[in-house]
GROMACS .gro file of C-alpha atoms in nm:
model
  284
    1UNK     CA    1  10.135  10.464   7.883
    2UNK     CA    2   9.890  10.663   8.076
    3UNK     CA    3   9.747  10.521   8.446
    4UNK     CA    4   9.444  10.675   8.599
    5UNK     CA    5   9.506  10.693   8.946
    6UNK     CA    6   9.164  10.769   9.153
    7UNK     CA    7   9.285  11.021   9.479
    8UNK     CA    8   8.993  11.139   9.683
    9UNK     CA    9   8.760  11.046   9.449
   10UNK     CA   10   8.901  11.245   9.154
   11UNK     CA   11   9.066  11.082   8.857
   12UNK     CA   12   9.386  11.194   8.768
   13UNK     CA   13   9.580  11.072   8.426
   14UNK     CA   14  10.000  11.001   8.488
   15UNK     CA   15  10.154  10.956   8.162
   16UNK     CA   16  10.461  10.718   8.168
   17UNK     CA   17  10.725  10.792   7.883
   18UNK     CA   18  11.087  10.721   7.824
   19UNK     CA   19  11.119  10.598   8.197
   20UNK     CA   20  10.960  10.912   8.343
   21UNK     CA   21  10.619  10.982   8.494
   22UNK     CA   22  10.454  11.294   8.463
   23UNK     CA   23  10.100  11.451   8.603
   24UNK     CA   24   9.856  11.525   8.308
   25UNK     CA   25   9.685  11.810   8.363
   26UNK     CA   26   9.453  11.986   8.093
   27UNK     CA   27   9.311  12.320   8.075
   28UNK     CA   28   9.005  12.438   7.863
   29UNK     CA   29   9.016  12.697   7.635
   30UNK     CA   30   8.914  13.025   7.686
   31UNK     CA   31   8.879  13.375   7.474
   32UNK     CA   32   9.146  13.606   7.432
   33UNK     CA   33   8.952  13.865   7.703
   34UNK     CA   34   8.956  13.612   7.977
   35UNK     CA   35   9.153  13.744   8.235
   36UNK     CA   36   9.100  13.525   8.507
   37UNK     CA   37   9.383  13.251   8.552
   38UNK     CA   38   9.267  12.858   8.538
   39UNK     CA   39   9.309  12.732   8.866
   40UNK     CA   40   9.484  12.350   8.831
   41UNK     CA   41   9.461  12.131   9.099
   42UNK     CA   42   9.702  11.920   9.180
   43UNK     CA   43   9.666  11.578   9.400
   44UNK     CA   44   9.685  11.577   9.817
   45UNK     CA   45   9.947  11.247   9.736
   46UNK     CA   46  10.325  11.107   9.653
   47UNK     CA   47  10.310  10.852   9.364
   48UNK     CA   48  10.517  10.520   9.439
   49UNK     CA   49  10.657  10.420   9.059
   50UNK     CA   50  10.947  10.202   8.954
   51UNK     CA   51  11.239  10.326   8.819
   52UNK     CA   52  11.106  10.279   8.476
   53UNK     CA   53  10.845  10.492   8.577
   54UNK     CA   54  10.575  10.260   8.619
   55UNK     CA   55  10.353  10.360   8.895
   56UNK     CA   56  10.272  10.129   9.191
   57UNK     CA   57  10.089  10.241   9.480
   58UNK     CA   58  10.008  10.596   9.587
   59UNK     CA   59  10.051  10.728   9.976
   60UNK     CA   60   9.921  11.018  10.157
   61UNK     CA   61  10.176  11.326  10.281
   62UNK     CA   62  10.134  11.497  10.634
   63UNK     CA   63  10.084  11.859  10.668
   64UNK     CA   64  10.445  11.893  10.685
   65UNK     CA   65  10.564  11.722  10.389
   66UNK     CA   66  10.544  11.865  10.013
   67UNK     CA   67  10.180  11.792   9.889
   68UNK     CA   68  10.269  11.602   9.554
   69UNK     CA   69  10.547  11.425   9.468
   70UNK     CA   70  10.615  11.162   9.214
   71UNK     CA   71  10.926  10.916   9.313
   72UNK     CA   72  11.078  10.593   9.275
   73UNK     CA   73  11.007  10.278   9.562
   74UNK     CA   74  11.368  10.282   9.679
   75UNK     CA   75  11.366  10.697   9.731
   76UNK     CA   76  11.068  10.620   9.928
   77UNK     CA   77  11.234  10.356  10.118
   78UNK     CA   78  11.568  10.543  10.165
   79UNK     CA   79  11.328  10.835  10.367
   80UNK     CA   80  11.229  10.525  10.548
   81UNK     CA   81  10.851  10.561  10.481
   82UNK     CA   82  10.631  10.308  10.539
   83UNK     CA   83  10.233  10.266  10.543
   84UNK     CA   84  10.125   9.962  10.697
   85UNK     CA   85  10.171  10.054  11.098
   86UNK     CA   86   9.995  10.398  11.141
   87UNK     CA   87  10.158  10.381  11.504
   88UNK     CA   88  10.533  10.333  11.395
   89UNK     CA   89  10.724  10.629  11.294
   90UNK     CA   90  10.757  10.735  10.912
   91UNK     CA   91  10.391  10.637  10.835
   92UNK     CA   92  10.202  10.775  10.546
   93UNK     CA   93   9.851  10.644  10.432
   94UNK     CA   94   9.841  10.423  10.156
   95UNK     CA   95   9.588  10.624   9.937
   96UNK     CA   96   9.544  10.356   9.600
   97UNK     CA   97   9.777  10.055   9.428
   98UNK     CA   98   9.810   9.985   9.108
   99UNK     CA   99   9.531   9.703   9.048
  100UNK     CA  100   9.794   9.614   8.787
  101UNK     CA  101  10.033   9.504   9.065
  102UNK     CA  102   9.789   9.224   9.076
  103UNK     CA  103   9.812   9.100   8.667
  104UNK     CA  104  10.092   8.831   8.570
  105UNK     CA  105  10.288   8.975   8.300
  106UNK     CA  106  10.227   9.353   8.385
  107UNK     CA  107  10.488   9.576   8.453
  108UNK     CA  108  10.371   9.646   8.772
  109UNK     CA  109  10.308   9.311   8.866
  110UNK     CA  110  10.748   9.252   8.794
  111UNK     CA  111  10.808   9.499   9.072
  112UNK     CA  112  10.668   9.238   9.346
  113UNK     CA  113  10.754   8.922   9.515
  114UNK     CA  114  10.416   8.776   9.544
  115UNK     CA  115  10.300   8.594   9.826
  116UNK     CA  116  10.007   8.529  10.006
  117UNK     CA  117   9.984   8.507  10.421
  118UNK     CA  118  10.009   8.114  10.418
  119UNK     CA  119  10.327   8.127  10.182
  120UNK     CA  120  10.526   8.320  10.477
  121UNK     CA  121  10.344   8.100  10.795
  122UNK     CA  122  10.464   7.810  10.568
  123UNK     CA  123  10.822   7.970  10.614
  124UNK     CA  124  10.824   8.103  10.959
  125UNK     CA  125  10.679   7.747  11.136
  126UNK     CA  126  10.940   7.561  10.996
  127UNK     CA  127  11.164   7.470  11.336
  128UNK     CA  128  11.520   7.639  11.307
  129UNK     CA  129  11.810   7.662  11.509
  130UNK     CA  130  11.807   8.079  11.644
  131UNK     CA  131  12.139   8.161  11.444
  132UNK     CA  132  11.946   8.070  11.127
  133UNK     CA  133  11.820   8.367  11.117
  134UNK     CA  134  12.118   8.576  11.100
  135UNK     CA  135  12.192   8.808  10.792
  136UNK     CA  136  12.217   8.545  10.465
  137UNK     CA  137  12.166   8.239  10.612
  138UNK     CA  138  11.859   7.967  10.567
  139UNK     CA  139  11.636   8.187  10.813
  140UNK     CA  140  11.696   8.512  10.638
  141UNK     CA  141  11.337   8.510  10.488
  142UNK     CA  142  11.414   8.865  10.252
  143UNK     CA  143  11.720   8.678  10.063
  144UNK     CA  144  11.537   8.301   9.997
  145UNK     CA  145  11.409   8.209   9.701
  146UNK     CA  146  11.064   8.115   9.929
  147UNK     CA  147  11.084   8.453  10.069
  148UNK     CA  148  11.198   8.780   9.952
  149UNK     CA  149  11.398   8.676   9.694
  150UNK     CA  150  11.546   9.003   9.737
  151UNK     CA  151  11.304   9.200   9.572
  152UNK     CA  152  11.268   9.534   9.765
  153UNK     CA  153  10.863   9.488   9.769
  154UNK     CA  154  10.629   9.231   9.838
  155UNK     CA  155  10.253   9.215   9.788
  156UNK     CA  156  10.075   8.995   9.979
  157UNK     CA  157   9.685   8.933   9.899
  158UNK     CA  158   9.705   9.263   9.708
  159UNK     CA  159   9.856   9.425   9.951
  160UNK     CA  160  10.242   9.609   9.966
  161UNK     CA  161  10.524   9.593  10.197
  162UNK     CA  162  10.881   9.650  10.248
  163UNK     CA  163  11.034   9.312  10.205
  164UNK     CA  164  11.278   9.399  10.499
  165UNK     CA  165  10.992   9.403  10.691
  166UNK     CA  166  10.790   9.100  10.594
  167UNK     CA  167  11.111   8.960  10.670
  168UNK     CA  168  11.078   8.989  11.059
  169UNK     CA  169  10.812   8.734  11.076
  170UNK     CA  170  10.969   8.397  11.070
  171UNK     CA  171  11.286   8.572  11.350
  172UNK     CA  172  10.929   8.690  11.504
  173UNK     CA  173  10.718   8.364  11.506
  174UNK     CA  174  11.047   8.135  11.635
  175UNK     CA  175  11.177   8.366  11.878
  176UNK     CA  176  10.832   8.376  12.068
  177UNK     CA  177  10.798   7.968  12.057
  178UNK     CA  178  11.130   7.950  12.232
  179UNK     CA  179  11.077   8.215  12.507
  180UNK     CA  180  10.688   8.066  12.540
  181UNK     CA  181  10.887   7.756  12.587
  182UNK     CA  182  11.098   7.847  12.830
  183UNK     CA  183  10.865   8.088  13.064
  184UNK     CA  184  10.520   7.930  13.003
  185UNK     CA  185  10.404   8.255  13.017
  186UNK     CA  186  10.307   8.448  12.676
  187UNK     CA  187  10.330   8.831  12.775
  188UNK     CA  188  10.676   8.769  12.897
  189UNK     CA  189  10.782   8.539  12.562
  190UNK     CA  190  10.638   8.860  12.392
  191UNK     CA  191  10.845   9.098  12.576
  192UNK     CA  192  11.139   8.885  12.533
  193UNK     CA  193  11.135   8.860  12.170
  194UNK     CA  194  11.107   9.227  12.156
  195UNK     CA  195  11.402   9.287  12.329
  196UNK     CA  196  11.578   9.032  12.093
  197UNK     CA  197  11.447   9.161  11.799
  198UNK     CA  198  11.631   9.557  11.902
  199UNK     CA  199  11.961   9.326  11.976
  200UNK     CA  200  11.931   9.218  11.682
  201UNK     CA  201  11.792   9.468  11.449
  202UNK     CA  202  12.036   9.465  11.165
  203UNK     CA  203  12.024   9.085  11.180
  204UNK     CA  204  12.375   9.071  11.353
  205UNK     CA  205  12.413   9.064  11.710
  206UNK     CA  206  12.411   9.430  11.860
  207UNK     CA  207  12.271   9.574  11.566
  208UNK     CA  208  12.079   9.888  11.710
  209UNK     CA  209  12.345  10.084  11.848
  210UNK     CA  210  12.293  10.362  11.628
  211UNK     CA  211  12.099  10.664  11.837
  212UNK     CA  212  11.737  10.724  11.714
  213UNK     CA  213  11.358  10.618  11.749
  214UNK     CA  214  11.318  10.244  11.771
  215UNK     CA  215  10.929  10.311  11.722
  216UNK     CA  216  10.998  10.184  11.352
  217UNK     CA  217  10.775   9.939  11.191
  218UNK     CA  218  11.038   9.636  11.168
  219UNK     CA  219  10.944   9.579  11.564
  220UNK     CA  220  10.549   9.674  11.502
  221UNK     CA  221  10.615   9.313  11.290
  222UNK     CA  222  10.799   9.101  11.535
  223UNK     CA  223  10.467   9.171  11.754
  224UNK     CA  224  10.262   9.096  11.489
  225UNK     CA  225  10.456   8.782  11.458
  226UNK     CA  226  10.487   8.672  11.874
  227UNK     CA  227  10.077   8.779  11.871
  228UNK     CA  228   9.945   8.584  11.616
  229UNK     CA  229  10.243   8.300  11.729
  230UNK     CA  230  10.055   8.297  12.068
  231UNK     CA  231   9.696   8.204  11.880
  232UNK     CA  232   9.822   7.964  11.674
  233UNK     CA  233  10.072   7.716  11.836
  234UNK     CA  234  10.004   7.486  12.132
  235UNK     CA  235  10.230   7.491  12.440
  236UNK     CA  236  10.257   7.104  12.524
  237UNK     CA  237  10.489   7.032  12.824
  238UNK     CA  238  10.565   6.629  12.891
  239UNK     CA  239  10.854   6.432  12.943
  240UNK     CA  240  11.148   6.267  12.713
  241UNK     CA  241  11.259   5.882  12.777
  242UNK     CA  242  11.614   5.841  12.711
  243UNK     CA  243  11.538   5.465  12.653
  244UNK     CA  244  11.675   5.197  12.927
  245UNK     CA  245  11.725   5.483  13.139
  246UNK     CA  246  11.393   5.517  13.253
  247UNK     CA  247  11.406   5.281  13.544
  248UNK     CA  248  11.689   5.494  13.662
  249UNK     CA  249  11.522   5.841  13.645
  250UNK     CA  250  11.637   5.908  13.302
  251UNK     CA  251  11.333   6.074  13.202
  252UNK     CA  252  11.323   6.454  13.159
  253UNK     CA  253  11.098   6.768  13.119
  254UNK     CA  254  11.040   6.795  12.772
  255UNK     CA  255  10.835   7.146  12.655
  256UNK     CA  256  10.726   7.207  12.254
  257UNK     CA  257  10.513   7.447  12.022
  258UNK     CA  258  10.293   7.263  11.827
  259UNK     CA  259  10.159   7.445  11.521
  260UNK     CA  260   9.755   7.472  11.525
  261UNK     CA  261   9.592   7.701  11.303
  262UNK     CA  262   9.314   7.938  11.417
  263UNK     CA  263   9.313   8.257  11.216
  264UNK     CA  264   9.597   8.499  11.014
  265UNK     CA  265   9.426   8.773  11.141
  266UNK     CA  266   9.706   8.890  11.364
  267UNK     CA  267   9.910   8.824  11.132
  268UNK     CA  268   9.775   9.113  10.867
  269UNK     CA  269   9.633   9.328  11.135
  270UNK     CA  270   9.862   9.653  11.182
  271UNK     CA  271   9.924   9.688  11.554
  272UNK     CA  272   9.613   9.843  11.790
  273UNK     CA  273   9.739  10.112  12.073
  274UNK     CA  274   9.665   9.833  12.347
  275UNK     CA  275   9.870   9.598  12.226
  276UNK     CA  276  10.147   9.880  12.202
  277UNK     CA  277  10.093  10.003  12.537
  278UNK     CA  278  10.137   9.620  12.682
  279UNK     CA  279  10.413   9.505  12.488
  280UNK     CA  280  10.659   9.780  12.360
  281UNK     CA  281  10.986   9.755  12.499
  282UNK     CA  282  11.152   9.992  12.280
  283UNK     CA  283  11.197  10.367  12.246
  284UNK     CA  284  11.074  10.676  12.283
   0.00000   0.00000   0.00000
């Protein structure tokens, strides 16, 4: 199988065989007195496949990193590299995707757990208790058949991402409504659920004690979550009758989000350096 990949403007052929991807590269002939070495080029990228060799998506290196590479989606995600938040740590430019990611029945298209930005609002405004959200349980949007599914990538309107980190949006979305709740103020409900969201990074309580960066894109999400959250609920504060005991003073504060749909923009919009410098709350 051969997949023209289009980096910078210049086609190059990959040539899938046996479960391996290789770079074609082809040379012209020359006569036997030509003396001067054919210069091959090879691409400024890494080349996402699966480990059948199908390729996926392609992503830019940094000056630092080896130039080309060609490697499976979990050796990618086991350097922890991600392309969706240019401000998080680990981020490399997403440079082309397979349009085949997009075709029922392809290869490609297997690799994915498709969903589209409504499918996961569908999942995160659905009212849960908080400790739904810990590791396997109902709220645990990567493992449910709705969510994840526990496929290691998602695309979403054409678009890829670490499942694990899709997965922060429902935790994201309820955390804020309960803070927002509670404070009736949104840059503190914000704050908040960042803070939560580094207790509970691993999905269990405490689960960022190891040392390290916390810029990582998992909390770039939650913040995508509590900002589009804060655009697209309704903060309505009244009061709750516990029946005959009205007479006697038995009503009582009663605060609720109520879901009201504006725009997903938020949602799929990687996080701008002012929102970063207002909300962060984690480290360096």
């Amino acid at each position: 199988m051969e997949t023209i990949v289009t980096i910078d403007g210049v086609p190059y052929t990959f040539v899938t065989e046996e479960g391996a991807t290789s770079l074609k590269l082809e040379s012209a002939t020359t006569t036997s007195s030509d003396s001067v070495p054919q210069v091959l080029t090879l691409p400024d990228a890494w080349l996402i496949t699966r480990g059948n060799g199908v390729p996926l998506f392609a992503v830019r290196p940094t000056a630092s990193d080896k130039p080309f590479r060609i490697l499976t989606a979990e050796r990618l995600y086991s350097e922890q590299i991600q392309w969706f938040e240019p401000l998080a740590d680990f981020y490399r430019e997403r440079l082309w995707v397979n349009p085949q990611c997009a075709e029922e029945g392809a290869e490609a298209f297997a690799a994915f757990k498709h969903h589209t930005w409504q499918s996961i609002i569908d999942f995160a405004i659905v009212d849960r208790e908080s400790f739904m959200y810990y590791k396997g349980l109902p709220g645990d949007w990567k493992k449910q058949p709705d969510g994840g599914a526990g496929y290691l990538l998602c695309l979403v309107e054409g678009e890829p991402y670490w499942t694990d980190g899709l997965g922060q949006i429902p935790f994201g979305v309820d955390t804020f409504r309960m803070y927002w709740q509670q404070t009736d103020d949104v840059d503190t409900a914000i704050r908040k659920t960042g803070k939560t969201g580094l207790e509970w990074a691993d999905g269990t309580l405490g689960g960022n004690d190891e040392e390290g960066s916390e810029n990582v894109y998992d909390n770039f999400i939650i913040l995508r979550a509590c900002l589009w959250a804060s655009k697209n609920f309704r903060r309505v504060a009244g009061t709750k009758s516990f029946g005959g005991l009205r007479a006697a003073g038995g009503d009582a504060p009663s605060v609720s989000t109520v879901y009201q749909p504006v725009s997903n923009d938020l949602l799929k919009s990687s996080i701008t350096a002012e929102a970063l410098a207002r909300y962060k709350v984690w480290k360096p």
